[in-house]
Tab-separated table of N, CA and C in Angstrom:
chain	number	residue	atom	x	y	z
A	11	MET	N	-21.038	-33.554	-57.936
A	11	MET	CA	-20.167	-32.707	-58.002
A	11	MET	C	-19.340	-32.627	-56.582
A	12	SER	N	-18.242	-32.398	-56.737
A	12	SER	CA	-17.172	-33.038	-55.522
A	12	SER	C	-16.581	-31.751	-54.825
A	13	ASN	N	-16.842	-31.776	-53.549
A	13	ASN	CA	-16.268	-30.572	-52.903
A	13	ASN	C	-14.938	-30.681	-52.446
A	14	GLU	N	-14.144	-31.392	-53.098
A	14	GLU	CA	-12.651	-31.605	-52.987
A	14	GLU	C	-11.813	-30.624	-53.963
A	15	LEU	N	-10.688	-30.126	-53.305
A	15	LEU	CA	-9.692	-29.175	-53.971
A	15	LEU	C	-8.462	-30.148	-53.893
A	16	THR	N	-8.003	-29.869	-54.897
A	16	THR	CA	-6.496	-30.653	-55.087
A	16	THR	C	-5.308	-29.366	-55.373
A	17	THR	N	-4.282	-29.385	-54.580
A	17	THR	CA	-3.186	-28.538	-54.742
A	17	THR	C	-1.928	-29.193	-54.614
A	18	MET	N	-0.880	-28.543	-54.768
A	18	MET	CA	0.513	-29.381	-55.194
A	18	MET	C	1.323	-29.072	-53.585
A	19	LEU	N	2.060	-29.792	-53.541
A	19	LEU	CA	3.190	-29.514	-52.246
A	19	LEU	C	4.431	-29.431	-52.828
A	20	VAL	N	5.050	-27.988	-52.402
A	20	VAL	CA	6.513	-27.537	-53.198
A	20	VAL	C	7.286	-27.286	-52.052
A	21	GLY	N	8.436	-27.058	-52.383
A	21	GLY	CA	9.263	-26.519	-51.299
A	21	GLY	C	9.925	-27.540	-50.355
A	22	GLN	N	9.662	-28.836	-50.650
A	22	GLN	CA	10.229	-29.665	-49.606
A	22	GLN	C	11.879	-29.530	-49.242
A	23	HIS	N	12.420	-29.178	-50.211
A	23	HIS	CA	13.844	-29.232	-50.106
A	23	HIS	C	14.478	-27.693	-49.370
A	24	PHE	N	13.304	-26.838	-49.009
A	24	PHE	CA	13.787	-25.849	-48.317
A	24	PHE	C	13.271	-26.242	-46.589
A	25	SER	N	12.773	-27.270	-46.525
A	25	SER	CA	12.432	-27.863	-45.099
A	25	SER	C	12.792	-29.319	-44.591
A	26	PRO	N	14.216	-29.138	-44.648
A	26	PRO	CA	14.858	-30.460	-44.185
A	26	PRO	C	14.255	-30.903	-42.980
A	27	PRO	N	14.167	-32.246	-42.509
A	27	PRO	CA	14.322	-33.010	-43.520
A	27	PRO	C	12.966	-33.736	-44.277
A	28	ALA	N	12.286	-32.828	-44.906
A	28	ALA	CA	10.937	-32.955	-45.563
A	28	ALA	C	11.117	-34.142	-46.497
A	29	THR	N	12.263	-34.137	-47.313
A	29	THR	CA	12.347	-34.769	-48.465
A	29	THR	C	12.519	-36.328	-48.019
A	30	VAL	N	13.058	-36.534	-46.690
A	30	VAL	CA	13.383	-37.971	-46.322
A	30	VAL	C	11.956	-38.277	-45.528
A	31	ILE	N	11.430	-37.537	-44.672
A	31	ILE	CA	10.156	-37.771	-44.156
A	31	ILE	C	9.321	-38.353	-45.072
A	32	LEU	N	8.921	-37.461	-46.469
A	32	LEU	CA	7.954	-37.875	-47.264
A	32	LEU	C	8.175	-39.330	-47.839
A	33	LYS	N	9.426	-39.589	-47.812
A	33	LYS	CA	9.443	-41.417	-48.298
A	33	LYS	C	9.004	-42.272	-47.205
A	34	CYS	N	8.559	-41.803	-46.092
A	34	CYS	CA	8.109	-42.684	-44.767
A	34	CYS	C	6.384	-42.447	-44.840
A	35	LEU	N	5.780	-41.823	-45.690
A	35	LEU	CA	4.633	-41.539	-45.716
A	35	LEU	C	3.841	-42.388	-46.706
A	36	ARG	N	2.511	-42.368	-46.639
A	36	ARG	CA	1.737	-43.164	-47.652
A	36	ARG	C	0.487	-42.499	-48.114
A	37	ASN	N	-0.142	-42.703	-49.301
A	37	ASN	CA	-1.253	-42.033	-49.596
A	37	ASN	C	-2.025	-42.071	-48.499
A	38	GLY	N	-2.621	-41.004	-48.438
A	38	GLY	CA	-3.840	-40.708	-47.418
A	38	GLY	C	-3.342	-40.230	-46.215
A	39	THR	N	-1.928	-39.806	-46.154
A	39	THR	CA	-1.507	-39.472	-44.901
A	39	THR	C	-1.988	-37.829	-44.751
A	40	ALA	N	-2.481	-37.754	-43.190
A	40	ALA	CA	-3.188	-36.277	-42.959
A	40	ALA	C	-2.205	-35.220	-42.924
A	41	VAL	N	-2.337	-34.087	-43.109
A	41	VAL	CA	-1.652	-32.869	-43.334
A	41	VAL	C	-2.492	-31.630	-43.028
A	42	ARG	N	-1.911	-30.576	-42.243
A	42	ARG	CA	-2.585	-29.501	-42.139
A	42	ARG	C	-2.310	-28.423	-42.925
A	43	LEU	N	-2.907	-27.589	-43.451
A	43	LEU	CA	-2.541	-26.224	-44.524
A	43	LEU	C	-2.918	-25.144	-43.533
A	44	VAL	N	-1.765	-24.294	-43.187
A	44	VAL	CA	-2.024	-23.137	-42.334
A	44	VAL	C	-1.510	-22.093	-42.954
A	45	PRO	N	-2.187	-20.750	-43.133
A	45	PRO	CA	-1.603	-19.762	-43.674
A	45	PRO	C	-0.394	-19.259	-42.895
A	46	GLU	N	0.420	-18.621	-43.435
A	46	GLU	CA	1.796	-18.190	-43.230
A	46	GLU	C	2.081	-16.535	-43.718
A	47	PRO	N	1.102	-15.732	-43.145
A	47	PRO	CA	1.164	-14.425	-43.672
A	47	PRO	C	2.639	-13.763	-43.250
A	48	THR	N	3.427	-14.177	-42.474
A	48	THR	CA	4.676	-13.585	-42.468
A	48	THR	C	5.952	-13.970	-43.035
A	49	ASN	N	5.468	-14.975	-43.792
A	49	ASN	CA	6.557	-15.498	-44.873
A	49	ASN	C	7.027	-14.173	-45.644
A	50	PRO	N	8.527	-14.163	-45.720
A	50	PRO	CA	9.227	-13.013	-46.363
A	50	PRO	C	9.081	-13.155	-47.807
A	51	TYR	N	8.527	-14.156	-48.217
A	51	TYR	CA	8.692	-14.451	-49.821
A	51	TYR	C	7.244	-14.284	-50.645
A	52	ASP	N	6.157	-14.611	-49.740
A	52	ASP	CA	4.872	-14.717	-50.097
A	52	ASP	C	3.800	-14.582	-49.043
A	53	ALA	N	3.141	-13.090	-48.889
A	53	ALA	CA	2.517	-12.973	-48.027
A	53	ALA	C	0.904	-13.877	-47.974
A	54	ARG	N	0.829	-14.443	-48.985
A	54	ARG	CA	-0.111	-15.569	-49.150
A	54	ARG	C	0.080	-16.824	-49.226
A	55	ALA	N	1.474	-17.328	-48.543
A	55	ALA	CA	1.923	-18.633	-48.381
A	55	ALA	C	1.149	-19.309	-47.451
A	56	ILE	N	1.154	-20.582	-47.794
A	56	ILE	CA	0.351	-21.627	-46.984
A	56	ILE	C	1.311	-22.756	-46.818
A	57	GLU	N	1.486	-23.142	-45.524
A	57	GLU	CA	2.702	-24.104	-45.041
A	57	GLU	C	1.706	-25.458	-44.988
A	58	VAL	N	2.432	-26.344	-45.268
A	58	VAL	CA	1.959	-27.863	-44.906
A	58	VAL	C	2.710	-28.455	-43.756
A	59	ARG	N	2.014	-28.735	-42.895
A	59	ARG	CA	2.691	-29.338	-41.826
A	59	ARG	C	1.904	-30.894	-41.598
A	60	LEU	N	2.593	-31.976	-41.311
A	60	LEU	CA	2.104	-33.149	-41.037
A	60	LEU	C	1.452	-33.435	-39.673
A	61	VAL	N	0.400	-33.978	-39.892
A	61	VAL	CA	-0.615	-34.264	-38.514
A	61	VAL	C	0.275	-35.154	-37.567
A	62	PRO	N	0.533	-34.663	-36.407
A	62	PRO	CA	1.335	-35.827	-35.643
A	62	PRO	C	0.760	-37.253	-35.677
A	63	GLY	N	1.864	-38.132	-35.534
A	63	GLY	CA	1.651	-39.604	-35.459
A	63	GLY	C	1.631	-40.430	-36.783
A	64	GLN	N	1.925	-39.464	-37.943
A	64	GLN	CA	1.646	-40.329	-39.187
A	64	GLN	C	2.834	-40.816	-39.968
A	65	ILE	N	3.796	-40.636	-39.324
A	65	ILE	CA	5.238	-41.210	-40.044
A	65	ILE	C	5.429	-42.702	-39.535
A	66	ASP	N	5.872	-43.488	-40.632
A	66	ASP	CA	6.279	-44.667	-40.293
A	66	ASP	C	7.493	-44.904	-39.502
A	67	ARG	N	7.703	-45.298	-38.345
A	67	ARG	CA	8.829	-45.020	-37.607
A	67	ARG	C	9.871	-46.404	-38.000
A	68	GLU	N	9.418	-47.456	-38.464
A	68	GLU	CA	10.411	-48.382	-39.025
A	68	GLU	C	11.128	-48.219	-40.494
A	69	LYS	N	10.151	-47.373	-41.169
A	69	LYS	CA	10.751	-46.841	-42.276
A	69	LYS	C	11.737	-45.730	-42.160
A	70	LEU	N	11.424	-44.865	-41.081
A	70	LEU	CA	12.171	-43.587	-40.816
A	70	LEU	C	13.545	-44.121	-40.503
A	71	ALA	N	13.457	-45.176	-39.407
A	71	ALA	CA	14.715	-45.849	-39.091
A	71	ALA	C	15.689	-46.104	-40.426
A	72	SER	N	15.102	-46.548	-41.164
A	72	SER	CA	16.117	-47.380	-42.276
A	72	SER	C	16.528	-45.917	-43.082
A	73	TYR	N	16.211	-44.867	-42.919
A	73	TYR	CA	16.654	-43.601	-43.616
A	73	TYR	C	17.584	-42.788	-42.746
A	74	ALA	N	18.143	-43.607	-41.795
A	74	ALA	CA	18.569	-42.680	-40.706
A	74	ALA	C	19.893	-41.833	-41.295
A	75	GLU	N	20.641	-42.827	-42.424
A	75	GLU	CA	21.909	-42.010	-42.887
A	75	GLU	C	21.539	-40.933	-43.878
A	76	ASP	N	20.098	-40.975	-44.240
A	76	ASP	CA	19.876	-39.714	-45.047
A	76	ASP	C	19.542	-38.599	-44.287
A	77	LEU	N	18.727	-39.298	-42.978
A	77	LEU	CA	18.431	-37.808	-42.001
A	77	LEU	C	19.712	-37.181	-41.327
A	78	ALA	N	20.625	-37.912	-41.136
A	78	ALA	CA	22.027	-37.535	-40.770
A	78	ALA	C	22.676	-36.552	-41.667
A	79	GLY	N	22.362	-36.516	-42.979
A	79	GLY	CA	22.898	-35.518	-43.957
A	79	GLY	C	21.834	-34.256	-43.929
A	80	HIS	N	20.929	-34.323	-43.105
A	80	HIS	CA	20.247	-33.205	-43.056
A	80	HIS	C	20.400	-32.761	-41.311
A	81	GLY	N	21.241	-33.255	-40.699
A	81	GLY	CA	21.529	-33.064	-39.393
A	81	GLY	C	20.620	-33.431	-38.290
A	82	GLN	N	19.766	-34.580	-38.626
A	82	GLN	CA	19.138	-34.816	-37.667
A	82	GLN	C	18.795	-36.567	-37.791
A	83	SER	N	18.379	-37.285	-36.559
A	83	SER	CA	18.361	-38.524	-36.333
A	83	SER	C	17.045	-38.971	-36.356
A	84	PRO	N	16.438	-40.257	-36.650
A	84	PRO	CA	15.156	-40.810	-36.343
A	84	PRO	C	14.541	-40.181	-35.039
A	85	ASP	N	15.526	-40.390	-33.872
A	85	ASP	CA	14.759	-39.986	-32.669
A	85	ASP	C	14.452	-38.312	-32.586
A	86	GLU	N	15.229	-37.618	-33.574
A	86	GLU	CA	15.038	-36.198	-33.160
A	86	GLU	C	13.650	-35.781	-34.001
A	87	VAL	N	13.629	-36.409	-35.204
A	87	VAL	CA	12.445	-36.290	-35.852
A	87	VAL	C	11.245	-36.765	-35.177
A	88	ASP	N	11.233	-37.681	-34.589
A	88	ASP	CA	10.235	-38.320	-33.972
A	88	ASP	C	9.939	-37.268	-32.392
A	89	ALA	N	10.743	-36.787	-31.876
A	89	ALA	CA	10.650	-35.880	-30.902
A	89	ALA	C	9.942	-34.778	-31.272
A	90	ASN	N	10.144	-34.324	-32.718
A	90	ASN	CA	9.615	-33.210	-33.193
A	90	ASN	C	8.085	-33.044	-33.755
A	91	ASP	N	7.934	-34.712	-33.609
A	91	ASP	CA	6.449	-35.119	-34.437
A	91	ASP	C	5.218	-34.540	-33.528
A	92	ASP	N	5.386	-34.281	-32.483
A	92	ASP	CA	4.061	-33.859	-31.728
A	92	ASP	C	3.438	-32.339	-32.209
A	93	GLY	N	4.463	-31.517	-32.973
A	93	GLY	CA	4.105	-30.307	-33.149
A	93	GLY	C	3.873	-29.910	-34.610
A	94	GLY	N	3.634	-31.231	-35.295
A	94	GLY	CA	3.267	-31.130	-36.928
A	94	GLY	C	4.565	-30.559	-37.432
A	95	ILE	N	5.297	-31.637	-38.099
A	95	ILE	CA	6.641	-31.514	-39.044
A	95	ILE	C	6.228	-30.710	-40.220
A	96	ARG	N	6.943	-29.547	-40.443
A	96	ARG	CA	6.654	-28.775	-41.767
A	96	ARG	C	7.085	-29.562	-42.902
A	97	LEU	N	6.326	-29.780	-43.954
A	97	LEU	CA	6.848	-30.551	-45.156
A	97	LEU	C	7.010	-29.541	-46.361
A	98	GLY	N	6.368	-28.338	-46.320
A	98	GLY	CA	6.914	-27.467	-47.586
A	98	GLY	C	5.506	-26.622	-47.326
A	99	HIS	N	5.404	-26.005	-48.750
A	99	HIS	CA	4.296	-25.237	-48.607
A	99	HIS	C	3.093	-25.473	-49.997
A	100	VAL	N	2.233	-25.078	-50.023
A	100	VAL	CA	1.375	-25.153	-51.174
A	100	VAL	C	1.843	-24.294	-52.344
A	101	ALA	N	1.801	-24.734	-53.620
A	101	ALA	CA	2.203	-24.022	-54.567
A	101	ALA	C	1.441	-22.694	-55.023
A	102	SER	N	2.205	-21.471	-55.125
A	102	SER	CA	1.613	-20.407	-55.029
A	102	SER	C	0.799	-20.184	-56.431
A	103	SER	N	-0.123	-19.801	-56.415
A	103	SER	CA	-1.185	-19.624	-57.693
A	103	SER	C	-0.441	-18.901	-58.799
A	104	THR	N	0.648	-18.122	-58.603
A	104	THR	CA	1.269	-17.103	-59.617
A	104	THR	C	2.802	-17.939	-60.063
A	105	GLY	N	2.800	-18.943	-59.282
A	105	GLY	CA	4.383	-19.634	-59.597
A	105	GLY	C	4.479	-20.214	-60.872
A	106	LYS	N	5.717	-20.641	-61.035
A	106	LYS	CA	6.080	-21.424	-62.202
A	106	LYS	C	5.822	-22.942	-61.659
A	107	PRO	N	6.256	-23.554	-60.848
A	107	PRO	CA	5.810	-24.818	-60.526
A	107	PRO	C	4.352	-25.049	-60.730
A	108	PHE	N	3.595	-23.994	-59.934
A	108	PHE	CA	1.949	-24.319	-60.301
A	108	PHE	C	1.691	-24.340	-61.861
A	109	ALA	N	1.987	-23.358	-62.517
A	109	ALA	CA	1.957	-23.365	-63.866
A	109	ALA	C	2.137	-24.782	-64.482
A	110	LYS	N	3.528	-25.347	-64.480
A	110	LYS	CA	3.922	-26.393	-64.846
A	110	LYS	C	3.005	-27.625	-64.483
A	111	ALA	N	2.590	-27.637	-63.293
A	111	ALA	CA	1.870	-28.646	-62.711
A	111	ALA	C	0.346	-29.069	-63.013
A	112	LYS	N	-0.152	-27.683	-63.440
A	112	LYS	CA	-1.539	-27.545	-64.155
A	112	LYS	C	-1.596	-28.152	-65.207
A	113	GLY	N	-0.515	-28.341	-66.064
A	113	GLY	CA	-0.625	-28.979	-67.433
A	113	GLY	C	-0.625	-30.301	-67.265
A	114	ARG	N	-0.198	-30.955	-65.995
A	114	ARG	CA	-0.126	-32.354	-65.650
A	114	ARG	C	-1.528	-32.755	-64.837
A	115	HIS	N	-1.827	-31.710	-64.117
A	115	HIS	CA	-3.049	-32.205	-63.199
A	115	HIS	C	-3.944	-31.151	-63.541
A	116	SER	N	-5.091	-31.645	-64.030
A	116	SER	CA	-6.226	-30.706	-64.291
A	116	SER	C	-7.003	-30.161	-62.928
A	117	GLY	N	-7.598	-28.754	-62.876
A	117	GLY	CA	-8.360	-28.663	-61.776
A	117	GLY	C	-7.389	-28.501	-60.462
A	118	LEU	N	-6.238	-28.270	-60.576
A	118	LEU	CA	-5.352	-27.831	-59.535
A	118	LEU	C	-5.664	-26.382	-59.197
A	119	VAL	N	-5.417	-26.053	-57.890
A	119	VAL	CA	-5.696	-24.831	-57.298
A	119	VAL	C	-4.465	-24.633	-56.319
A	120	GLY	N	-4.246	-23.114	-56.072
A	120	GLY	CA	-3.055	-22.651	-55.615
A	120	GLY	C	-3.126	-21.952	-54.368
A	121	THR	N	-2.593	-21.108	-53.857
A	121	THR	CA	-2.586	-20.208	-52.705
A	121	THR	C	-3.668	-19.529	-52.891
A	122	VAL	N	-3.868	-18.714	-53.840
A	122	VAL	CA	-5.075	-17.785	-54.058
A	122	VAL	C	-6.377	-18.466	-53.820
A	123	GLU	N	-6.532	-19.608	-54.556
A	123	GLU	CA	-7.869	-20.208	-54.413
A	123	GLU	C	-8.303	-20.833	-53.235
A	124	LEU	N	-7.238	-21.162	-52.380
A	124	LEU	CA	-7.348	-21.698	-51.065
A	124	LEU	C	-7.534	-20.866	-49.932
A	125	ALA	N	-7.251	-19.415	-50.190
A	125	ALA	CA	-7.325	-18.432	-49.088
A	125	ALA	C	-8.603	-18.643	-48.252
A	126	GLY	N	-9.688	-18.956	-48.995
A	126	GLY	CA	-10.992	-18.969	-47.914
A	126	GLY	C	-11.120	-20.299	-47.191
A	127	VAL	N	-10.151	-21.126	-47.500
A	127	VAL	CA	-10.420	-22.612	-47.035
A	127	VAL	C	-9.604	-22.775	-45.834
A	128	VAL	N	-8.369	-22.433	-45.907
A	128	VAL	CA	-7.416	-22.708	-44.824
A	128	VAL	C	-7.332	-21.495	-43.486
A	129	PRO	N	-7.181	-21.881	-42.499
A	129	PRO	CA	-6.585	-23.538	-42.098
A	129	PRO	C	-7.422	-24.525	-42.268
A	130	CYS	N	-6.995	-25.789	-42.766
A	130	CYS	CA	-7.659	-27.102	-42.776
A	130	CYS	C	-6.904	-28.067	-42.929
A	131	GLU	N	-7.356	-29.439	-43.030
A	131	GLU	CA	-6.725	-30.545	-43.023
A	131	GLU	C	-7.010	-31.050	-44.619
A	132	GLY	N	-6.100	-31.681	-45.045
A	132	GLY	CA	-5.972	-32.642	-46.156
A	132	GLY	C	-5.411	-33.916	-46.183
A	133	ARG	N	-5.018	-34.478	-47.093
A	133	ARG	CA	-4.220	-35.664	-47.320
A	133	ARG	C	-3.382	-35.850	-48.403
A	134	LEU	N	-2.302	-36.409	-48.338
A	134	LEU	CA	-1.323	-36.598	-49.378
A	134	LEU	C	-1.683	-37.704	-50.191
A	135	GLU	N	-1.208	-37.559	-51.612
A	135	GLU	CA	-1.602	-38.423	-52.536
A	135	GLU	C	-0.401	-38.243	-53.764
A	136	TRP	N	0.647	-39.310	-53.761
A	136	TRP	CA	1.545	-39.154	-54.839
A	136	TRP	C	1.045	-39.720	-56.201
A	137	VAL	N	1.359	-38.710	-57.080
A	137	VAL	CA	0.939	-39.090	-58.724
A	137	VAL	C	2.229	-38.449	-59.411
A	138	GLY	N	2.971	-39.762	-59.894
A	138	GLY	CA	4.074	-39.611	-60.360
A	138	GLY	C	5.069	-39.159	-59.322
A	139	GLU	N	5.774	-38.168	-60.164
A	139	GLU	CA	6.832	-37.414	-58.973
A	139	GLU	C	6.137	-36.282	-58.151
A	140	ASP	N	5.029	-36.149	-58.240
A	140	ASP	CA	4.398	-34.884	-57.474
A	140	ASP	C	3.750	-35.285	-56.384
A	141	VAL	N	3.565	-34.358	-55.363
A	141	VAL	CA	3.096	-34.815	-54.293
A	141	VAL	C	1.718	-33.668	-54.069
A	142	LEU	N	0.452	-34.472	-54.293
A	142	LEU	CA	-0.542	-33.835	-54.289
A	142	LEU	C	-1.290	-33.589	-53.077
A	143	ILE	N	-2.267	-32.504	-52.776
A	143	ILE	CA	-2.853	-32.828	-51.336
A	143	ILE	C	-4.236	-32.377	-51.933
A	144	ARG	N	-5.211	-33.565	-51.104
A	144	ARG	CA	-6.549	-33.132	-51.463
A	144	ARG	C	-7.259	-32.529	-50.341
A	145	VAL	N	-8.117	-31.359	-50.301
A	145	VAL	CA	-8.690	-30.976	-49.222
A	145	VAL	C	-9.900	-31.099	-49.275
A	146	ASN	N	-10.849	-31.170	-48.517
A	146	ASN	CA	-12.292	-31.110	-48.571
A	146	ASN	C	-12.837	-29.834	-48.039
A	147	GLN	N	-13.513	-29.131	-49.218
A	147	GLN	CA	-14.225	-27.903	-48.751
A	147	GLN	C	-15.227	-27.841	-47.826
A	148	PRO	N	-14.990	-26.718	-46.710
A	148	PRO	CA	-16.153	-27.223	-45.561
A	148	PRO	C	-17.591	-26.590	-46.063
């Protein structure tokens, strides 16, 4: 019996330059899940932040042009890495992305199911085009 929960990262495109930064990370990258009760769209929102020091700086430099399209440089991303860069959110348990993802990934949990677990740390895993987050239950 596993004490691991699996959820899904969504909203990367609302957190520029998260889409570019995700290209510079590997399976097992550490993230922090933090409740965001002041989120204007969902009081149960859970923000996903990169644990500092996880970005492959060499890879990040190779995406300088993509970062510039989001108004940042590799140096600016690097300077912000000490506070945990926002990558997106955990999929809402009542949202369409979550419902679609449950069809592709059995046992997926969302914001409602994680309410008693966050804040916590997890790790990223790419499965096809989806970015999943594995969280160990306390």
